[in-house]
Amino acid sequence: MGRQPCCDKLGVKRGPWTAEEDRKLINFILTNGHCCWRAVPKLAGLLRCGKSCRLRWTNYLRPDLKRGLLTDAEEQVVVDLHAKLGNRWSKIAAKLPGRTDNEIKNHWNTHIKKKLIKMGIDPVTHEPLDRKTSSPATTSHSVVTADSTSKSDETTKQQQSPQQSDVRDVLFDGSSPTGSSTNTVSTGGSSSSSSSHDQDPLVKWLLEEDPPTGDEPWLNDFTSSVDVDEFSSIAAGPELPWDGATDWLLDYQDFGLGDSSLVDGYMINSSNGAKF
DNA sequence: AACTTCTCCAACCGCTTTGGA
DNA sequence: TTCCAAAGCGGTTGGAGAAGT
């Protein structure tokens, strides 16, 4: 049986969002929340489907989003987690406050993947590409996992190679913020995790399936810096900052998100990518 | 200057998962 | 237990701007 479309295609607007639509959506959600996405467009006076509203909110309008390119440290987290989790972008995004799965996925496909390939590293298996030619068995495995998507993520996870730590060393030129293997995720599977790494709460956190609880010490700066009330009062107030364009959205960071945040235990200055 | 190619990313599509009746 | 609606998720597409010729 065919699945019903999420919305009536006729009379539903598609394509890029206008500033007016953004404003309507933000005003509505900040005032009412989003009890039911399907009802949101109707109640907010938008000619969009609920799915489109949800995506627009989660990927672009949310006040706690960071903007701009991923920093080196964030990239490293993405590589680490991708080695462990595969293409489970939402899980990866959950470990990077202020980043969305879409953003990470795009960044992976446009930047990180190319970097890895350029360095002779298979972005799927995180193994050196020349290993494939020398190890046919591995190759066939890799091809299978490369062509599959989330459906084979479990398989992918189990096939991660111990070489993956080398991959990160190469990718970040051995000058990662941690400066050592402290940040290296043990990728030998859950049954073979390195004891030394297990001592590191950061690594434990990376290995956790659950999203951060907000109690993680390295998230304190981030969570405390998000003043949603402030954002809400600005966005919902009588004098809205919109001037017909969405440029103001780029200034979200000015609400406290852009100065610095702690990701993966690193202090990251998101405005210039500087590492501390 | 004009055209083509490349790059990036917002948005869409459709499948899977979840939760309630 | 089954069914269905809603939400979540990951892959893909298309358009805009940048870069190259």
GROMACS .gro file of C-alpha atoms (C1' of nucleotides) in nm:
model
  318
    1MET     CA    1   0.000   0.000   0.000
    2GLY     CA    2   0.121   0.338  -0.084
    3ARG     CA    3   0.209   0.578   0.185
    4GLN     CA    4   0.008   0.894   0.195
    5PRO     CA    5   0.205   1.209   0.123
    6CYS     CA    6   0.278   1.413   0.430
    7CYS     CA    7   0.071   1.692   0.291
    8ASP     CA    8  -0.156   1.784   0.010
    9LYS     CA    9   0.079   1.875  -0.271
   10LEU     CA   10  -0.172   2.115  -0.419
   11GLY     CA   11  -0.171   2.453  -0.253
   12VAL     CA   12   0.141   2.378  -0.052
   13LYS     CA   13   0.433   2.606  -0.114
   14ARG     CA   14   0.773   2.455  -0.173
   15GLY     CA   15   1.122   2.582  -0.230
   16PRO     CA   16   1.321   2.841  -0.039
   17TRP     CA   17   1.164   3.005   0.259
   18THR     CA   18   1.098   3.375   0.263
   19ALA     CA   19   1.175   3.605   0.553
   20GLU     CA   20   0.805   3.645   0.617
   21GLU     CA   21   0.756   3.270   0.639
   22ASP     CA   22   1.051   3.241   0.874
   23ARG     CA   23   0.907   3.509   1.093
   24LYS     CA   24   0.568   3.343   1.107
   25LEU     CA   25   0.719   3.010   1.196
   26ILE     CA   26   0.948   3.147   1.462
   27ASN     CA   27   0.679   3.357   1.618
   28PHE     CA   28   0.444   3.064   1.630
   29ILE     CA   29   0.689   2.817   1.777
   30LEU     CA   30   0.826   3.055   2.034
   31THR     CA   31   0.476   3.135   2.142
   32ASN     CA   32   0.314   2.796   2.119
   33GLY     CA   33   0.586   2.539   2.080
   34HIS     CA   34   0.537   2.264   1.827
   35CYS     CA   35   0.293   2.019   1.976
   36CYS     CA   36   0.220   1.868   1.638
   37TRP     CA   37   0.418   1.960   1.331
   38ARG     CA   38   0.134   1.879   1.098
   39ALA     CA   39  -0.078   2.142   1.266
   40VAL     CA   40   0.194   2.405   1.279
   41PRO     CA   41   0.164   2.545   0.925
   42LYS     CA   42  -0.210   2.580   0.952
   43LEU     CA   43  -0.197   2.747   1.291
   44ALA     CA   44   0.097   2.964   1.195
   45GLY     CA   45  -0.066   3.073   0.874
   46LEU     CA   46   0.186   2.908   0.646
   47LEU     CA   47   0.124   2.737   0.316
   48ARG     CA   48   0.381   2.472   0.391
   49CYS     CA   49   0.360   2.114   0.499
   50GLY     CA   50   0.447   2.028   0.857
   51LYS     CA   51   0.749   1.837   0.752
   52SER     CA   52   0.889   2.138   0.574
   53CYS     CA   53   0.826   2.350   0.883
   54ARG     CA   54   1.001   2.102   1.107
   55LEU     CA   55   1.301   2.088   0.877
   56ARG     CA   56   1.321   2.463   0.846
   57TRP     CA   57   1.308   2.499   1.222
   58THR     CA   58   1.552   2.227   1.311
   59ASN     CA   59   1.802   2.301   1.037
   60TYR     CA   60   1.793   2.676   1.019
   61LEU     CA   61   1.576   2.870   1.260
   62ARG     CA   62   1.644   2.710   1.594
   63PRO     CA   63   1.797   2.971   1.823
   64ASP     CA   64   2.063   2.735   1.952
   65LEU     CA   65   2.220   2.672   1.615
   66LYS     CA   66   2.574   2.763   1.543
   67ARG     CA   67   2.645   2.890   1.200
   68GLY     CA   68   2.951   2.881   0.982
   69LEU     CA   69   3.191   2.610   0.887
   70LEU     CA   70   3.279   2.334   1.125
   71THR     CA   71   3.602   2.394   1.306
   72ASP     CA   72   3.891   2.153   1.291
   73ALA     CA   73   3.800   2.019   1.631
   74GLU     CA   74   3.443   1.965   1.529
   75GLU     CA   75   3.559   1.794   1.212
   76GLN     CA   76   3.770   1.566   1.420
   77VAL     CA   77   3.473   1.476   1.634
   78VAL     CA   78   3.275   1.404   1.321
   79VAL     CA   79   3.545   1.176   1.186
   80ASP     CA   80   3.578   0.998   1.516
   81LEU     CA   81   3.209   0.943   1.545
   82HIS     CA   82   3.167   0.851   1.182
   83ALA     CA   83   3.429   0.583   1.226
   84LYS     CA   84   3.223   0.444   1.507
   85LEU     CA   85   2.868   0.513   1.400
   86GLY     CA   86   2.877   0.530   1.023
   87ASN     CA   87   2.631   0.760   0.849
   88ARG     CA   88   2.413   0.811   1.152
   89TRP     CA   89   2.423   1.182   1.119
   90SER     CA   90   2.166   1.255   1.382
   91LYS     CA   91   2.366   1.062   1.640
   92ILE     CA   92   2.678   1.247   1.538
   93ALA     CA   93   2.497   1.578   1.546
   94ALA     CA   94   2.373   1.501   1.895
   95LYS     CA   95   2.733   1.515   2.012
   96LEU     CA   96   2.794   1.851   1.854
   97PRO     CA   97   2.581   2.116   2.017
   98GLY     CA   98   2.447   2.370   1.775
   99ARG     CA   99   2.507   2.155   1.470
  100THR     CA  100   2.240   1.975   1.273
  101ASP     CA  101   2.251   1.637   1.111
  102ASN     CA  102   2.195   1.802   0.775
  103GLU     CA  103   2.482   2.039   0.827
  104ILE     CA  104   2.717   1.763   0.933
  105LYS     CA  105   2.607   1.542   0.648
  106ASN     CA  106   2.667   1.823   0.400
  107HIS     CA  107   3.002   1.904   0.551
  108TRP     CA  108   3.103   1.542   0.541
  109ASN     CA  109   3.010   1.507   0.175
  110THR     CA  110   3.165   1.832   0.063
  111HIS     CA  111   3.473   1.866   0.279
  112ILE     CA  112   3.574   1.578   0.500
  113LYS     CA  113   3.513   1.306   0.246
  114LYS     CA  114   3.732   1.482  -0.006
  115LYS     CA  115   4.002   1.544   0.248
  116LEU     CA  116   4.011   1.179   0.340
  117ILE     CA  117   4.018   1.063  -0.020
  118LYS     CA  118   4.292   1.309  -0.100
  119MET     CA  119   4.491   1.161   0.182
  120GLY     CA  120   4.435   0.813   0.053
  121ILE     CA  121   4.186   0.720   0.317
  122ASP     CA  122   3.861   0.548   0.247
  123PRO     CA  123   3.592   0.770   0.395
  124VAL     CA  124   3.363   0.473   0.442
  125THR     CA  125   3.592   0.228   0.613
  126HIS     CA  126   3.841   0.482   0.743
  127GLU     CA  127   4.113   0.257   0.620
  128PRO     CA  128   4.394   0.351   0.384
  129LEU     CA  129   4.270   0.312   0.029
  130ASP     CA  130   4.572   0.105  -0.077
  131ARG     CA  131   4.468  -0.155   0.175
  132LYS     CA  132   4.184  -0.245  -0.053
  133THR     CA  133   4.408  -0.361  -0.331
  134SER     CA  134   4.624  -0.562  -0.099
  135SER     CA  135   4.338  -0.715   0.089
  136PRO     CA  136   4.062  -0.842  -0.139
  137ALA     CA  137   3.854  -0.976   0.147
  138THR     CA  138   3.848  -0.640   0.313
  139THR     CA  139   3.771  -0.478  -0.016
  140SER     CA  140   3.460  -0.676  -0.080
  141HIS     CA  141   3.340  -0.599   0.269
  142SER     CA  142   3.410  -0.237   0.221
  143VAL     CA  143   3.223  -0.217  -0.104
  144VAL     CA  144   2.920  -0.370   0.053
  145THR     CA  145   2.919  -0.126   0.337
  146ALA     CA  146   2.999   0.163   0.111
  147ASP     CA  147   2.695   0.105  -0.103
  148SER     CA  148   2.463   0.050   0.182
  149THR     CA  149   2.321   0.324   0.395
  150SER     CA  150   2.191   0.342   0.744
  151LYS     CA  151   2.045   0.001   0.706
  152SER     CA  152   2.392  -0.147   0.731
  153ASP     CA  153   2.531   0.083   0.991
  154GLU     CA  154   2.544  -0.191   1.246
  155THR     CA  155   2.751  -0.392   1.006
  156THR     CA  156   2.967  -0.097   0.934
  157LYS     CA  157   3.030  -0.041   1.299
  158GLN     CA  158   3.141  -0.393   1.348
  159GLN     CA  159   3.378  -0.372   1.056
  160GLN     CA  160   3.565  -0.069   1.168
  161SER     CA  161   3.932  -0.121   1.159
  162PRO     CA  162   4.183  -0.053   1.431
  163GLN     CA  163   4.355   0.163   1.170
  164GLN     CA  164   4.104   0.434   1.226
  165SER     CA  165   4.308   0.612   1.485
  166ASP     CA  166   4.579   0.646   1.224
  167VAL     CA  167   4.327   0.804   0.996
  168ARG     CA  168   4.260   1.080   1.243
  169ASP     CA  169   4.627   1.133   1.303
  170VAL     CA  170   4.678   1.180   0.934
  171LEU     CA  171   4.374   1.393   0.875
  172PHE     CA  172   4.458   1.638   1.144
  173ASP     CA  173   4.825   1.628   1.089
  174GLY     CA  174   4.895   1.498   1.433
  175SER     CA  175   4.815   1.834   1.576
  176SER     CA  176   4.475   1.767   1.708
  177PRO     CA  177   4.359   1.974   2.000
  178THR     CA  178   4.426   1.689   2.234
  179GLY     CA  179   4.771   1.648   2.088
  180SER     CA  180   4.775   1.281   2.161
  181SER     CA  181   4.579   0.965   2.138
  182THR     CA  182   4.379   1.067   2.440
  183ASN     CA  183   4.101   1.164   2.209
  184THR     CA  184   4.128   0.855   1.997
  185VAL     CA  185   3.815   0.654   2.004
  186SER     CA  186   3.872   0.290   2.044
  187THR     CA  187   3.715   0.139   1.740
  188GLY     CA  188   3.772  -0.223   1.798
  189GLY     CA  189   3.408  -0.271   1.884
  190SER     CA  190   3.241  -0.256   2.219
  191SER     CA  191   3.397  -0.580   2.328
  192SER     CA  192   3.751  -0.470   2.265
  193SER     CA  193   3.761  -0.117   2.387
  194SER     CA  194   4.091   0.000   2.517
  195SER     CA  195   4.108   0.018   2.890
  196SER     CA  196   4.316   0.331   2.886
  197HIS     CA  197   4.059   0.505   2.672
  198ASP     CA  198   3.782   0.391   2.894
  199GLN     CA  199   3.937   0.592   3.168
  200ASP     CA  200   3.875   0.905   2.974
  201PRO     CA  201   3.526   1.041   3.036
  202LEU     CA  202   3.540   1.218   2.707
  203VAL     CA  203   3.597   0.898   2.519
  204LYS     CA  204   3.324   0.735   2.721
  205TRP     CA  205   3.098   1.011   2.616
  206LEU     CA  206   3.190   0.966   2.252
  207LEU     CA  207   3.119   0.600   2.278
  208GLU     CA  208   2.783   0.651   2.437
  209GLU     CA  209   2.479   0.597   2.221
  210ASP     CA  210   2.268   0.844   2.413
  211PRO     CA  211   2.275   1.211   2.336
  212PRO     CA  212   2.438   1.439   2.588
  213THR     CA  213   2.234   1.495   2.896
  214GLY     CA  214   2.349   1.848   2.932
  215ASP     CA  215   2.542   1.757   3.242
  216GLU     CA  216   2.860   1.706   3.048
  217PRO     CA  217   3.110   1.955   3.183
  218TRP     CA  218   3.230   2.044   2.836
  219LEU     CA  219   2.878   2.146   2.745
  220ASN     CA  220   2.831   2.382   3.031
  221ASP     CA  221   2.952   2.683   2.845
  222PHE     CA  222   2.729   2.608   2.555
  223THR     CA  223   2.409   2.541   2.739
  224SER     CA  224   2.456   2.828   2.973
  225SER     CA  225   2.522   3.061   2.688
  226VAL     CA  226   2.193   2.995   2.515
  227ASP     CA  227   1.950   3.250   2.636
  228VAL     CA  228   1.633   3.140   2.468
  229ASP     CA  229   1.431   3.386   2.667
  230GLU     CA  230   1.636   3.664   2.529
  231PHE     CA  231   1.596   3.530   2.180
  232SER     CA  232   1.229   3.484   2.233
  233SER     CA  233   1.175   3.835   2.352
  234ILE     CA  234   1.362   3.972   2.057
  235ALA     CA  235   1.194   3.757   1.798
  236ALA     CA  236   0.845   3.783   1.938
  237GLY     CA  237   0.860   4.140   2.045
  238PRO     CA  238   0.680   4.425   1.877
  239GLU     CA  239   0.995   4.540   1.704
  240LEU     CA  240   1.117   4.246   1.506
  241PRO     CA  241   1.467   4.248   1.370
  242TRP     CA  242   1.360   4.137   1.026
  243ASP     CA  243   1.413   4.386   0.756
  244GLY     CA  244   1.289   4.187   0.464
  245ALA     CA  245   1.588   3.959   0.452
  246THR     CA  246   1.709   3.677   0.671
  247ASP     CA  247   2.051   3.821   0.732
  248TRP     CA  248   1.962   3.878   1.091
  249LEU     CA  249   1.963   3.504   1.136
  250LEU     CA  250   2.334   3.512   1.093
  251ASP     CA  251   2.348   3.714   1.408
  252TYR     CA  252   2.203   3.440   1.620
  253GLN     CA  253   2.552   3.393   1.750
  254ASP     CA  254   2.531   3.732   1.905
  255PHE     CA  255   2.281   3.593   2.144
  256GLY     CA  256   2.562   3.410   2.309
  257LEU     CA  257   2.631   3.116   2.087
  258GLY     CA  258   2.911   3.247   1.880
  259ASP     CA  259   3.181   3.332   2.124
  260SER     CA  260   3.297   2.998   2.229
  261SER     CA  261   3.169   2.664   2.316
  262LEU     CA  262   3.311   2.348   2.444
  263VAL     CA  263   3.280   2.062   2.210
  264ASP     CA  264   3.427   1.726   2.272
  265GLY     CA  265   3.626   1.863   2.557
  266TYR     CA  266   3.799   2.116   2.340
  267MET     CA  267   3.758   2.485   2.375
  268ILE     CA  268   3.656   2.602   2.035
  269ASN     CA  269   3.631   2.955   1.919
  270SER     CA  270   3.367   2.915   1.654
  271SER     CA  271   3.430   3.250   1.496
  272ASN     CA  272   3.782   3.177   1.388
  273GLY     CA  273   3.827   2.810   1.454
  274ALA     CA  274   4.108   2.874   1.697
  275LYS     CA  275   4.181   2.591   1.933
  276PHE     CA  276   4.293   2.619   2.288
  277DA     C1'  277   3.246   3.993  -2.091
  278DA     C1'  278   3.039   3.560  -2.168
  279DC     C1'  279   3.011   3.103  -2.095
  280DT     C1'  280   3.100   2.669  -1.855
  281DT     C1'  281   3.210   2.402  -1.468
  282DC     C1'  282   3.243   2.342  -0.987
  283DT     C1'  283   3.107   2.387  -0.507
  284DC     C1'  284   2.807   2.433  -0.143
  285DC     C1'  285   2.398   2.376   0.113
  286DA     C1'  286   1.890   2.430   0.180
  287DA     C1'  287   1.519   2.166   0.088
  288DC     C1'  288   1.282   1.764  -0.066
  289DC     C1'  289   1.172   1.260  -0.100
  290DG     C1'  290   1.076   0.843   0.073
  291DC     C1'  291   1.180   0.488   0.404
  292DT     C1'  292   1.203   0.364   0.898
  293DT     C1'  293   1.085   0.416   1.368
  294DT     C1'  294   0.787   0.534   1.734
  295DG     C1'  295   0.384   0.567   2.000
  296DG     C1'  296  -0.100   0.563   2.071
  297DA     C1'  297  -0.557   0.358   1.990
  298DT     C1'  298  -0.107  -0.776   1.846
  299DT     C1'  299  -0.212  -0.491   1.471
  300DC     C1'  300  -0.280  -0.074   1.243
  301DC     C1'  301  -0.199   0.390   1.144
  302DA     C1'  302  -0.048   0.866   1.195
  303DA     C1'  303   0.330   1.141   1.304
  304DA     C1'  304   0.801   1.222   1.360
  305DG     C1'  305   1.272   1.109   1.262
  306DC     C1'  306   1.628   1.009   0.961
  307DG     C1'  307   1.949   0.966   0.569
  308DG     C1'  308   2.008   1.003   0.066
  309DT     C1'  309   1.953   1.296  -0.309
  310DT     C1'  310   1.847   1.701  -0.581
  311DG     C1'  311   1.846   2.163  -0.756
  312DG     C1'  312   1.961   2.634  -0.752
  313DA     C1'  313   2.271   3.010  -0.649
  314DG     C1'  314   2.709   3.184  -0.635
  315DA     C1'  315   3.212   3.119  -0.710
  316DA     C1'  316   3.583   2.993  -0.985
  317DG     C1'  317   3.788   2.883  -1.409
  318DT     C1'  318   3.842   2.924  -1.916
   0.00000   0.00000   0.00000
